[in-house]
Coordinates of C-alpha atoms in Angstrom, one line a residue:
Chain A
M1 CA 7.2 8.9 -30.0
R2 CA 5.4 9.5 -33.1
P3 CA 8.6 9.9 -35.2
F4 CA 9.7 6.5 -33.4
F5 CA 6.8 4.4 -34.5
S6 CA 6.3 5.9 -37.8
M7 CA 9.9 4.9 -38.6
L8 CA 9.4 1.5 -37.0
K9 CA 6.3 1.3 -39.5
I10 CA 8.0 2.1 -42.6
R11 CA 11.0 -0.2 -42.1
F12 CA 8.6 -3.0 -41.2
I13 CA 6.6 -2.1 -44.6
N14 CA 9.8 -2.0 -46.4
S15 CA 11.2 -5.2 -45.5
M16 CA 8.0 -7.1 -45.4
Q17 CA 8.2 -7.3 -49.2
Y18 CA 11.1 -9.8 -49.2
R19 CA 8.7 -13.0 -48.7
A20 CA 11.1 -15.2 -50.7
A21 CA 14.1 -14.3 -48.5
A22 CA 11.8 -15.0 -45.6
W23 CA 10.7 -18.4 -46.9
A24 CA 14.4 -19.2 -47.5
G25 CA 15.1 -18.1 -44.0
V26 CA 12.5 -20.5 -42.5
M27 CA 14.1 -23.5 -44.3
T28 CA 17.4 -22.8 -43.4
Q29 CA 16.4 -22.5 -39.7
F30 CA 14.6 -25.7 -39.8
F31 CA 17.7 -27.5 -41.3
W32 CA 20.0 -25.9 -38.7
G33 CA 17.5 -26.7 -36.0
F34 CA 17.5 -30.5 -36.8
M35 CA 21.0 -30.6 -37.4
E36 CA 21.8 -29.2 -33.9
L37 CA 18.9 -31.4 -32.2
L38 CA 20.6 -34.6 -33.9
L39 CA 24.2 -33.5 -32.6
Y40 CA 22.9 -32.8 -29.3
L41 CA 20.9 -36.1 -28.9
T42 CA 24.0 -38.1 -29.9
L43 CA 25.9 -36.1 -27.1
S44 CA 23.2 -37.0 -24.6
R45 CA 23.5 -40.7 -25.6
E46 CA 27.1 -40.9 -25.5
N47 CA 28.0 -38.9 -22.4
P48 CA 24.9 -38.3 -20.2
A49 CA 27.1 -36.8 -17.6
A50 CA 28.3 -34.0 -19.9
F51 CA 24.8 -32.9 -20.3
T52 CA 24.1 -29.8 -18.0
M53 CA 20.8 -29.0 -19.1
T54 CA 17.7 -31.4 -19.1
L55 CA 16.8 -32.6 -22.6
P56 CA 13.5 -30.4 -22.9
Q57 CA 15.2 -27.4 -21.6
L58 CA 18.1 -27.7 -24.3
T59 CA 15.6 -28.5 -27.3
S60 CA 13.5 -25.4 -26.3
Y61 CA 16.6 -23.4 -26.2
L62 CA 17.3 -24.7 -29.8
W63 CA 14.1 -23.8 -31.1
L64 CA 13.6 -20.5 -29.7
R65 CA 17.2 -19.5 -30.9
Q66 CA 16.0 -20.8 -34.5
A67 CA 12.6 -18.8 -34.2
F68 CA 14.3 -15.6 -33.4
F69 CA 17.5 -15.9 -35.0
A70 CA 17.1 -12.9 -37.3
M71 CA 16.3 -10.6 -34.3
F72 CA 19.3 -11.5 -32.5
L73 CA 22.1 -11.7 -35.4
L74 CA 24.4 -9.0 -34.2
W75 CA 26.2 -8.4 -37.4
S76 CA 23.2 -8.3 -39.6
V77 CA 22.9 -4.6 -39.5
D78 CA 20.6 -2.3 -41.5
N79 CA 22.8 -1.9 -44.7
D80 CA 20.8 1.2 -45.8
I81 CA 22.4 3.0 -42.8
L82 CA 25.8 1.8 -43.4
D83 CA 25.4 2.7 -47.3
M84 CA 24.0 6.1 -46.1
I85 CA 27.2 6.9 -43.9
M86 CA 29.5 5.8 -46.6
N87 CA 28.2 7.6 -49.6
G88 CA 27.1 10.7 -47.7
D89 CA 23.2 10.3 -47.9
V90 CA 23.5 10.5 -43.9
A91 CA 23.1 14.3 -44.7
Y92 CA 19.3 13.8 -45.2
E93 CA 19.1 11.9 -41.9
V94 CA 21.0 14.8 -40.0
I95 CA 18.4 17.8 -41.2
R96 CA 15.6 16.2 -39.4
P97 CA 14.4 17.5 -36.2
V98 CA 14.6 14.3 -34.1
S99 CA 17.9 12.5 -32.7
L100 CA 19.3 10.4 -35.1
Y101 CA 19.9 7.6 -32.2
S102 CA 16.2 7.4 -31.6
L103 CA 15.5 7.2 -35.5
W104 CA 18.1 4.5 -36.3
F105 CA 17.2 2.5 -33.2
A106 CA 13.5 2.5 -34.3
R107 CA 14.6 1.5 -37.8
N108 CA 16.6 -1.2 -36.7
L109 CA 14.0 -2.7 -34.5
G110 CA 11.6 -2.3 -37.7
S111 CA 13.8 -4.4 -39.8
R112 CA 14.5 -6.9 -37.2
T113 CA 10.9 -7.5 -36.3
S114 CA 9.9 -7.7 -39.7
K115 CA 12.2 -10.4 -40.5
V116 CA 11.3 -12.3 -37.4
A117 CA 7.6 -11.9 -37.9
L118 CA 7.6 -14.0 -41.0
R119 CA 9.8 -16.5 -39.7
C120 CA 9.2 -17.0 -36.3
V121 CA 5.4 -18.2 -36.5
P122 CA 6.0 -21.4 -38.7
I123 CA 9.1 -22.3 -36.6
L124 CA 7.4 -22.0 -33.1
L125 CA 4.1 -23.9 -34.6
V126 CA 6.2 -26.8 -36.0
S127 CA 8.6 -27.0 -33.1
L128 CA 5.6 -27.0 -30.6
L129 CA 3.9 -30.0 -32.5
L130 CA 7.3 -32.0 -32.6
P131 CA 7.0 -35.0 -30.0
K132 CA 8.6 -34.5 -26.7
P133 CA 11.5 -34.1 -26.0
Y134 CA 12.4 -33.0 -29.6
G135 CA 10.2 -29.8 -29.8
L136 CA 9.8 -26.9 -28.1
S137 CA 8.2 -27.2 -24.7
L138 CA 6.0 -24.7 -22.9
P139 CA 7.5 -22.7 -19.8
P140 CA 7.2 -24.9 -16.8
D141 CA 5.1 -22.1 -14.8
V142 CA 3.9 -18.6 -15.2
Y143 CA 6.7 -17.2 -13.7
S144 CA 9.2 -18.4 -16.3
A145 CA 6.7 -17.1 -19.2
V146 CA 6.5 -13.7 -17.7
G147 CA 10.3 -13.6 -17.2
F148 CA 10.8 -14.5 -20.5
F149 CA 8.7 -12.0 -22.0
I150 CA 10.5 -9.2 -20.2
S151 CA 13.8 -10.5 -20.6
M152 CA 13.1 -11.1 -24.5
I153 CA 12.2 -7.2 -24.5
L154 CA 15.4 -6.1 -22.7
G155 CA 17.4 -8.6 -24.7
V156 CA 16.4 -7.0 -28.0
V157 CA 17.0 -3.4 -26.7
L158 CA 20.4 -4.3 -25.5
L159 CA 21.3 -6.1 -28.8
I160 CA 20.2 -3.1 -30.8
G161 CA 22.1 -1.0 -28.4
M162 CA 25.1 -2.8 -29.4
C163 CA 24.4 -2.7 -33.2
M164 CA 24.2 1.1 -32.9
W165 CA 27.6 1.1 -31.7
I166 CA 28.6 -0.4 -35.2
Y167 CA 27.1 2.3 -36.9
I168 CA 28.8 4.8 -34.5
M169 CA 32.2 3.2 -35.2
T170 CA 31.5 3.5 -39.0
F171 CA 31.4 7.2 -38.7
Y172 CA 35.0 7.1 -37.9
F173 CA 36.2 4.0 -40.2
I174 CA 34.0 4.7 -43.2
T175 CA 33.4 1.0 -43.8
A176 CA 31.9 -1.2 -41.4
R177 CA 32.7 -4.8 -43.0
G178 CA 35.7 -5.3 -40.7
I179 CA 33.9 -4.5 -37.6
Q180 CA 30.9 -6.6 -38.9
N181 CA 33.1 -9.6 -39.4
I182 CA 35.0 -9.1 -36.0
V183 CA 32.1 -8.5 -34.0
G184 CA 30.0 -11.2 -35.7
T185 CA 32.3 -13.9 -34.9
F186 CA 32.9 -13.0 -31.2
A187 CA 29.3 -12.5 -30.8
D188 CA 28.3 -15.6 -31.8
F189 CA 30.4 -17.5 -29.5
L190 CA 30.0 -14.8 -26.6
S191 CA 26.2 -14.8 -26.8
G192 CA 25.9 -18.7 -26.5
S193 CA 24.3 -18.9 -30.0
L194 CA 27.2 -21.2 -31.1
I195 CA 26.9 -23.6 -28.0
P196 CA 24.5 -22.7 -25.2
I197 CA 26.5 -21.2 -22.3
P198 CA 25.7 -23.8 -19.7
F199 CA 27.7 -26.3 -21.9
M200 CA 30.8 -24.5 -21.4
P201 CA 33.4 -25.1 -18.8
I202 CA 32.6 -23.4 -15.6
G203 CA 35.2 -20.8 -15.8
V204 CA 34.2 -19.6 -19.2
Q205 CA 30.7 -19.7 -18.1
R206 CA 31.5 -17.2 -15.2
V207 CA 33.0 -14.7 -17.7
L208 CA 30.3 -14.9 -20.4
N209 CA 27.6 -14.7 -17.8
I210 CA 28.9 -11.3 -17.0
L211 CA 29.6 -9.9 -20.3
P212 CA 26.6 -8.3 -22.1
F213 CA 26.6 -10.7 -24.9
A214 CA 24.6 -13.4 -22.9
S215 CA 22.3 -10.7 -21.8
T216 CA 20.9 -10.5 -25.3
Q217 CA 19.5 -13.9 -26.2
S218 CA 20.9 -16.6 -23.7
T219 CA 19.2 -14.9 -20.6
P220 CA 15.8 -15.0 -22.1
Y221 CA 15.8 -18.6 -23.6
L222 CA 17.3 -20.0 -20.2
I223 CA 14.5 -18.2 -18.2
Y224 CA 12.0 -19.5 -20.7
S225 CA 12.9 -23.2 -20.2
G226 CA 13.2 -22.8 -16.3
Y227 CA 17.0 -23.5 -16.2
L228 CA 17.1 -19.9 -14.8
S229 CA 14.5 -19.2 -12.2
G230 CA 13.9 -17.7 -9.1
T231 CA 16.8 -15.4 -7.8
A232 CA 19.1 -16.5 -10.5
A233 CA 16.5 -15.0 -13.2
L234 CA 16.2 -11.5 -11.2
Q235 CA 19.7 -11.2 -11.2
A236 CA 20.2 -12.0 -14.7
I237 CA 17.4 -9.6 -15.6
G238 CA 18.9 -7.0 -13.4
L239 CA 22.2 -7.6 -15.3
Q240 CA 20.5 -7.0 -18.5
L241 CA 18.8 -3.6 -17.3
L242 CA 22.6 -2.6 -16.1
W243 CA 23.9 -3.4 -19.7
I244 CA 21.2 -1.6 -21.2
V245 CA 21.9 1.6 -19.4
L246 CA 25.6 1.3 -20.1
I247 CA 25.6 0.6 -23.8
V248 CA 22.5 2.6 -24.7
G249 CA 23.6 5.3 -22.5
S250 CA 27.3 5.7 -24.0
G251 CA 25.9 5.1 -27.4
I252 CA 23.8 8.2 -27.3
L253 CA 26.7 10.3 -26.1
A254 CA 29.1 8.9 -28.6
M255 CA 26.3 9.4 -31.3
R256 CA 26.4 13.2 -30.5
K257 CA 29.9 13.4 -30.5
A258 CA 30.2 11.4 -33.9
L259 CA 27.8 14.1 -35.6
L260 CA 29.9 17.0 -34.3
R261 CA 32.9 15.9 -36.5
V262 CA 30.7 13.9 -39.4
T263 CA 31.9 14.5 -42.8
V264 CA 29.7 14.0 -45.6
Q265 CA 31.5 11.6 -48.0
G266 CA 31.1 12.4 -51.8
G267 CA 30.9 16.0 -51.8
Chain B
M1 CA 17.8 36.4 -41.9
I2 CA 20.9 34.7 -42.6
E3 CA 24.2 36.0 -41.3
V4 CA 27.4 34.2 -42.1
Q5 CA 30.7 35.8 -40.7
S6 CA 34.2 34.5 -41.8
I7 CA 33.4 30.8 -41.3
S8 CA 36.0 28.3 -42.2
K9 CA 36.1 24.6 -42.5
T10 CA 39.2 22.4 -43.2
F11 CA 39.1 18.7 -44.2
K12 CA 41.7 16.2 -44.0
V13 CA 42.5 14.6 -47.4
F14 CA 44.2 11.3 -47.5
Q15 CA 46.8 10.7 -50.0
R16 CA 49.0 7.9 -51.1
D17 CA 51.3 6.9 -54.2
A18 CA 50.1 4.0 -56.6
G19 CA 51.1 0.6 -55.8
M20 CA 51.8 -2.2 -53.5
M21 CA 54.7 -0.8 -51.3
S22 CA 53.0 2.5 -50.5
A23 CA 49.7 0.7 -49.7
F24 CA 51.4 -1.3 -47.2
R25 CA 53.2 1.8 -45.8
A26 CA 49.9 3.7 -45.5
L27 CA 49.1 0.9 -42.9
F28 CA 51.2 2.6 -40.5
H29 CA 51.6 6.0 -41.6
R30 CA 49.0 7.9 -43.4
K31 CA 49.7 11.3 -45.4
Y32 CA 47.2 13.8 -45.7
T33 CA 46.9 17.3 -46.8
L34 CA 44.5 19.8 -45.5
V35 CA 41.8 21.4 -47.9
H36 CA 40.3 24.5 -46.9
A37 CA 37.0 24.1 -48.2
L38 CA 35.7 27.3 -46.5
N39 CA 38.3 30.0 -45.8
G40 CA 36.7 33.1 -44.2
L41 CA 33.3 33.3 -45.8
S42 CA 30.8 36.0 -44.9
F43 CA 27.7 37.0 -46.5
T44 CA 24.1 38.1 -45.4
I45 CA 20.8 37.2 -47.0
Q46 CA 17.6 38.9 -46.4
E47 CA 14.3 37.0 -46.0
G48 CA 12.4 36.2 -49.2
E49 CA 15.6 36.5 -51.2
I50 CA 16.6 34.0 -54.0
V51 CA 20.3 33.8 -54.1
G52 CA 22.3 31.7 -56.5
L53 CA 25.6 30.2 -55.3
I54 CA 28.1 29.8 -58.1
G55 CA 31.5 28.7 -58.5
P56 CA 33.4 25.9 -60.1
N57 CA 33.2 22.2 -58.7
G58 CA 35.2 22.1 -55.3
A59 CA 34.9 25.7 -54.7
G60 CA 32.8 25.1 -51.4
K61 CA 29.1 25.9 -52.5
S62 CA 28.1 22.6 -51.0
T63 CA 30.1 22.7 -47.7
T64 CA 28.2 26.2 -47.4
V65 CA 25.0 24.7 -47.8
K66 CA 26.0 21.8 -45.3
V67 CA 27.1 24.3 -42.8
L68 CA 24.1 26.6 -43.2
S69 CA 21.7 23.7 -42.8
G70 CA 23.3 22.3 -39.5
I71 CA 25.0 19.4 -40.9
L72 CA 28.5 20.3 -40.9
V73 CA 30.2 22.0 -37.8
P74 CA 32.7 25.0 -39.1
D75 CA 36.0 25.3 -37.5
G76 CA 35.8 28.9 -37.1
G77 CA 33.4 32.0 -37.7
T78 CA 29.8 32.8 -36.9
C79 CA 26.6 31.8 -38.5
V80 CA 23.3 33.0 -37.3
I81 CA 20.1 31.9 -39.0
N82 CA 16.6 33.4 -37.9
G83 CA 18.3 34.1 -34.5
R84 CA 19.8 30.4 -34.1
V85 CA 23.3 29.0 -34.8
P86 CA 22.4 26.0 -36.9
W87 CA 24.9 23.3 -35.4
K88 CA 23.9 24.3 -31.6
E89 CA 20.2 24.3 -31.9
R90 CA 20.0 21.9 -34.5
K91 CA 16.4 20.3 -34.0
A92 CA 14.9 23.9 -33.6
H93 CA 16.9 25.0 -36.9
V94 CA 16.1 22.2 -39.1
K95 CA 12.2 22.3 -38.5
E96 CA 12.3 25.6 -40.3
I97 CA 14.5 24.9 -43.1
G98 CA 14.0 22.4 -46.1
V99 CA 16.9 20.8 -48.1
V100 CA 17.0 19.1 -51.5
F101 CA 20.2 17.5 -52.4
G102 CA 20.1 17.0 -56.3
Q103 CA 22.4 14.0 -56.2
R104 CA 21.2 12.2 -53.2
S105 CA 17.5 10.9 -52.4
Q106 CA 15.4 11.2 -49.2
L107 CA 12.8 8.9 -50.4
W108 CA 12.5 5.2 -49.3
W109 CA 13.5 3.2 -52.5
D110 CA 10.9 0.2 -52.3
V111 CA 7.8 1.8 -50.9
P112 CA 5.4 4.2 -52.2
I113 CA 6.3 8.0 -52.4
I114 CA 3.1 8.6 -50.0
D115 CA 4.8 6.3 -47.4
S116 CA 8.1 8.5 -47.4
F117 CA 5.7 11.7 -47.1
T118 CA 3.8 10.2 -44.4
L119 CA 6.9 9.3 -42.5
L120 CA 8.3 12.9 -42.8
K121 CA 4.7 14.0 -41.5
D122 CA 5.4 12.4 -38.2
I123 CA 9.1 13.1 -38.1
Y124 CA 8.5 16.8 -38.5
R125 CA 5.1 16.4 -36.3
I126 CA 3.0 18.2 -39.0
P127 CA -0.6 18.3 -37.8
E128 CA -3.0 16.3 -39.9
T129 CA -5.0 19.2 -41.4
E130 CA -1.8 21.1 -42.3
Y131 CA -0.2 18.4 -43.9
Q132 CA -3.2 17.4 -45.9
K133 CA -3.3 21.2 -47.1
N134 CA 0.3 21.3 -47.9
L135 CA 0.4 17.8 -49.5
A136 CA -2.9 18.7 -51.6
E137 CA -0.9 21.9 -52.7
L138 CA 2.3 20.3 -53.6
T139 CA 0.6 17.5 -55.4
E140 CA -1.2 19.9 -57.6
T141 CA 1.7 22.4 -58.2
L142 CA 4.4 19.6 -59.2
D143 CA 1.9 17.4 -60.9
L144 CA 2.4 14.3 -58.4
A145 CA -1.2 12.9 -58.4
D146 CA -0.2 10.0 -60.7
I147 CA 3.1 8.8 -59.0
L148 CA 2.3 9.1 -55.1
K149 CA 1.5 5.6 -55.0
T150 CA 4.6 4.6 -57.1
P151 CA 7.7 3.3 -55.4
A152 CA 10.7 5.5 -55.8
R153 CA 12.8 3.0 -57.7
Q154 CA 10.1 3.1 -60.5
L155 CA 10.2 6.8 -61.3
S156 CA 12.2 8.7 -63.7
L157 CA 14.8 11.1 -62.5
G158 CA 12.7 14.0 -63.2
Q159 CA 9.7 12.7 -61.6
R160 CA 11.8 11.6 -58.4
M161 CA 13.2 15.0 -58.3
R162 CA 9.8 16.6 -58.1
C163 CA 9.0 14.2 -55.2
E164 CA 12.1 15.2 -53.6
I165 CA 11.4 18.7 -53.6
A166 CA 7.7 18.1 -52.3
A167 CA 9.3 16.0 -49.6
S168 CA 11.5 18.8 -48.5
L169 CA 8.5 21.2 -48.4
L170 CA 5.8 18.9 -46.5
H171 CA 6.7 21.1 -43.3
D172 CA 6.4 24.5 -45.0
P173 CA 9.9 25.5 -44.4
K174 CA 11.1 29.3 -44.1
I175 CA 14.0 28.9 -46.0
L176 CA 14.9 26.1 -48.6
F177 CA 18.3 25.0 -49.7
L178 CA 18.6 23.5 -53.3
D179 CA 21.9 22.0 -54.0
E180 CA 22.0 21.4 -57.8
P181 CA 18.2 20.6 -58.0
T182 CA 18.1 20.3 -61.7
I183 CA 21.1 18.0 -62.3
G184 CA 20.6 15.4 -65.0
L185 CA 17.0 16.7 -65.7
D186 CA 15.6 16.9 -69.0
V187 CA 14.6 20.4 -70.6
V188 CA 10.9 20.0 -69.8
S189 CA 11.5 18.8 -66.1
K190 CA 14.0 21.5 -65.6
R191 CA 11.6 23.9 -66.5
S192 CA 8.9 22.8 -64.4
V193 CA 11.3 22.7 -61.4
R194 CA 12.2 26.2 -62.1
D195 CA 8.7 27.3 -62.2
F196 CA 7.8 25.8 -59.2
I197 CA 10.7 27.3 -57.3
K198 CA 10.0 30.8 -58.7
K199 CA 6.3 30.5 -57.6
R200 CA 6.9 29.4 -54.1
N201 CA 9.1 32.4 -53.6
E202 CA 6.5 34.7 -54.9
E203 CA 3.7 33.3 -53.3
K204 CA 5.0 32.2 -50.0
G205 CA 8.0 34.4 -49.5
T206 CA 10.2 31.4 -48.9
T207 CA 13.8 32.1 -48.8
I208 CA 15.8 30.3 -51.4
I209 CA 19.4 29.3 -51.6
L210 CA 20.3 27.6 -54.6
T211 CA 23.9 26.2 -55.8
T212 CA 23.8 25.3 -59.5
H213 CA 26.1 24.9 -62.8
D214 CA 23.0 25.6 -64.9
T215 CA 23.1 29.0 -66.2
L216 CA 19.5 29.0 -67.2
D217 CA 18.6 28.0 -63.6
L218 CA 20.3 31.3 -62.5
E219 CA 18.7 33.4 -65.3
A220 CA 15.2 32.0 -64.6
L221 CA 15.6 32.4 -60.6
T222 CA 18.0 34.4 -59.0
E223 CA 18.6 38.2 -58.9
R224 CA 21.3 38.0 -56.6
I225 CA 24.6 36.0 -57.2
L226 CA 27.4 35.0 -54.9
L227 CA 30.7 33.5 -56.6
I228 CA 32.1 31.2 -54.3
G229 CA 35.9 30.2 -55.0
K230 CA 38.5 28.8 -52.9
G231 CA 36.3 28.9 -49.8
R232 CA 35.6 32.5 -50.1
I233 CA 33.2 34.8 -51.4
L234 CA 34.7 36.4 -54.4
L235 CA 31.9 38.5 -55.6
D236 CA 28.3 39.5 -54.5
G237 CA 26.2 41.3 -56.9
R238 CA 23.0 41.5 -58.8
L239 CA 22.8 39.4 -62.0
E240 CA 21.7 42.1 -64.2
D241 CA 24.8 44.1 -63.3
L242 CA 27.1 41.4 -64.1
K243 CA 25.7 40.8 -67.6
Q244 CA 26.4 44.5 -68.4
Q245 CA 29.8 44.3 -66.9
Y246 CA 31.0 41.2 -68.4
A247 CA 29.3 40.6 -71.6
E248 CA 27.8 42.8 -74.0
G249 CA 25.4 40.0 -75.3
S250 CA 22.8 38.3 -72.9
N251 CA 24.8 34.9 -72.9
L252 CA 25.2 34.1 -69.0
E253 CA 27.3 31.2 -69.8
D254 CA 30.0 33.8 -71.1
V255 CA 29.5 35.9 -68.3
V256 CA 30.3 33.0 -65.7
V257 CA 33.3 31.5 -67.7
R258 CA 34.9 35.2 -67.7
L259 CA 34.2 35.5 -64.1
Y260 CA 35.9 32.2 -63.6
E261 CA 38.8 33.3 -65.5
E262 CA 39.2 36.7 -64.1
Y263 CA 39.3 35.3 -60.6
H264 CA 41.6 32.4 -61.7
L265 CA 39.3 29.5 -60.7

């Protein structure tokens, strides 16, 4: 585990320097949060019947999403890794006595946590201080809080597992921009970050709830607000675990295979 | 000991004609040619040797280094280094080798050099006392004391290359691969890099495999030379013998030019 944590640390230190970007991120996230808030408030006034969540559940969902935005942005992959694959510096990564999968996993976790660490505190603080029902409410009970915590960790692991697949594909396609664009657009919709999944037609909800994307951020946020509780919450966490086994497991195998046929670009 | 027996490696190189039409056609059907980067390459290197790999651009020198360091898997042939096949026991193998690619960087761009070193210490699981000892030694011999706290992006190429070399030696490898370590360096930096390599070999008995286009590197460092061309070993000999055979004077560059001409490279 020492190489893993050390990589996590250096990636964290490396991105902590981008303070201006972090402040700009905070501003953007607030802006988006308020825009979405206005939008859904209008909807709740015009057509309360269409409102499938309670207003505090929804506002909590929106603010959590803004606070942890950088953590779950699937297409925002570690560009250093893509560059390494594209220009051949990956050679230096392959001569290390550790598994490349765990090394890059740690690297991703490091860059994502550092982005979130700088951004989430002001957003969480301000949204907690906003008057009800506009702000972030506390979880209804201790089970929701614990469930959220566990589900959040699983969601992050799953998301990075997906992200690793983008790198694996880059070994075959040389450039990742196409994959990033396609995956990014679909993932935004499928993970419920564009529209929360409870607002979608019932049939669509059924499909989205099974797909892995909902297991990344939608599940923990819905558990937090108590929208998912009891058996439903446990089932959702079980599904997260299943997807982690499938996606991380297949990723480890595929990475091993990709390395056997690796070509080092640029001589 | 390094034993390489008739390894071969073929790359697909994609090609298309200039222009819009052929770009469009390539969407459906890509043409490629096969390039035989290594074509039955064999040699043996003993422990403690310094060997220079020479040959023109595209001869297969870098590919050879990448196969020996376990990065590339050859299509055929065998390669055993200290009893291991590099690409089969990759992790155990890479623990005992160090590699410097002169045209690439392993240092983290935005953080002080020492942070990159600490990461390597953890990745190679170097015990603290051993790490401190190696670091102190490398800091002194490569004159790094003033630059360890500087981020890589603010170093000159010569300073950075000294750090790159130190980074590859922190875990005290038995074999060191240097792929064009002096490329782009000024005369003084080149000399200090050469002196260091020589000393490392003499004092620690590190086996050194060096690729270079700089004949002064060869002159200063190597006794044995492997000439690689068209993916094969064309010549394996003592530097002294070559000099006597190919040039009356002592200008090694003339020797190399004559060698390339003789083998139609």
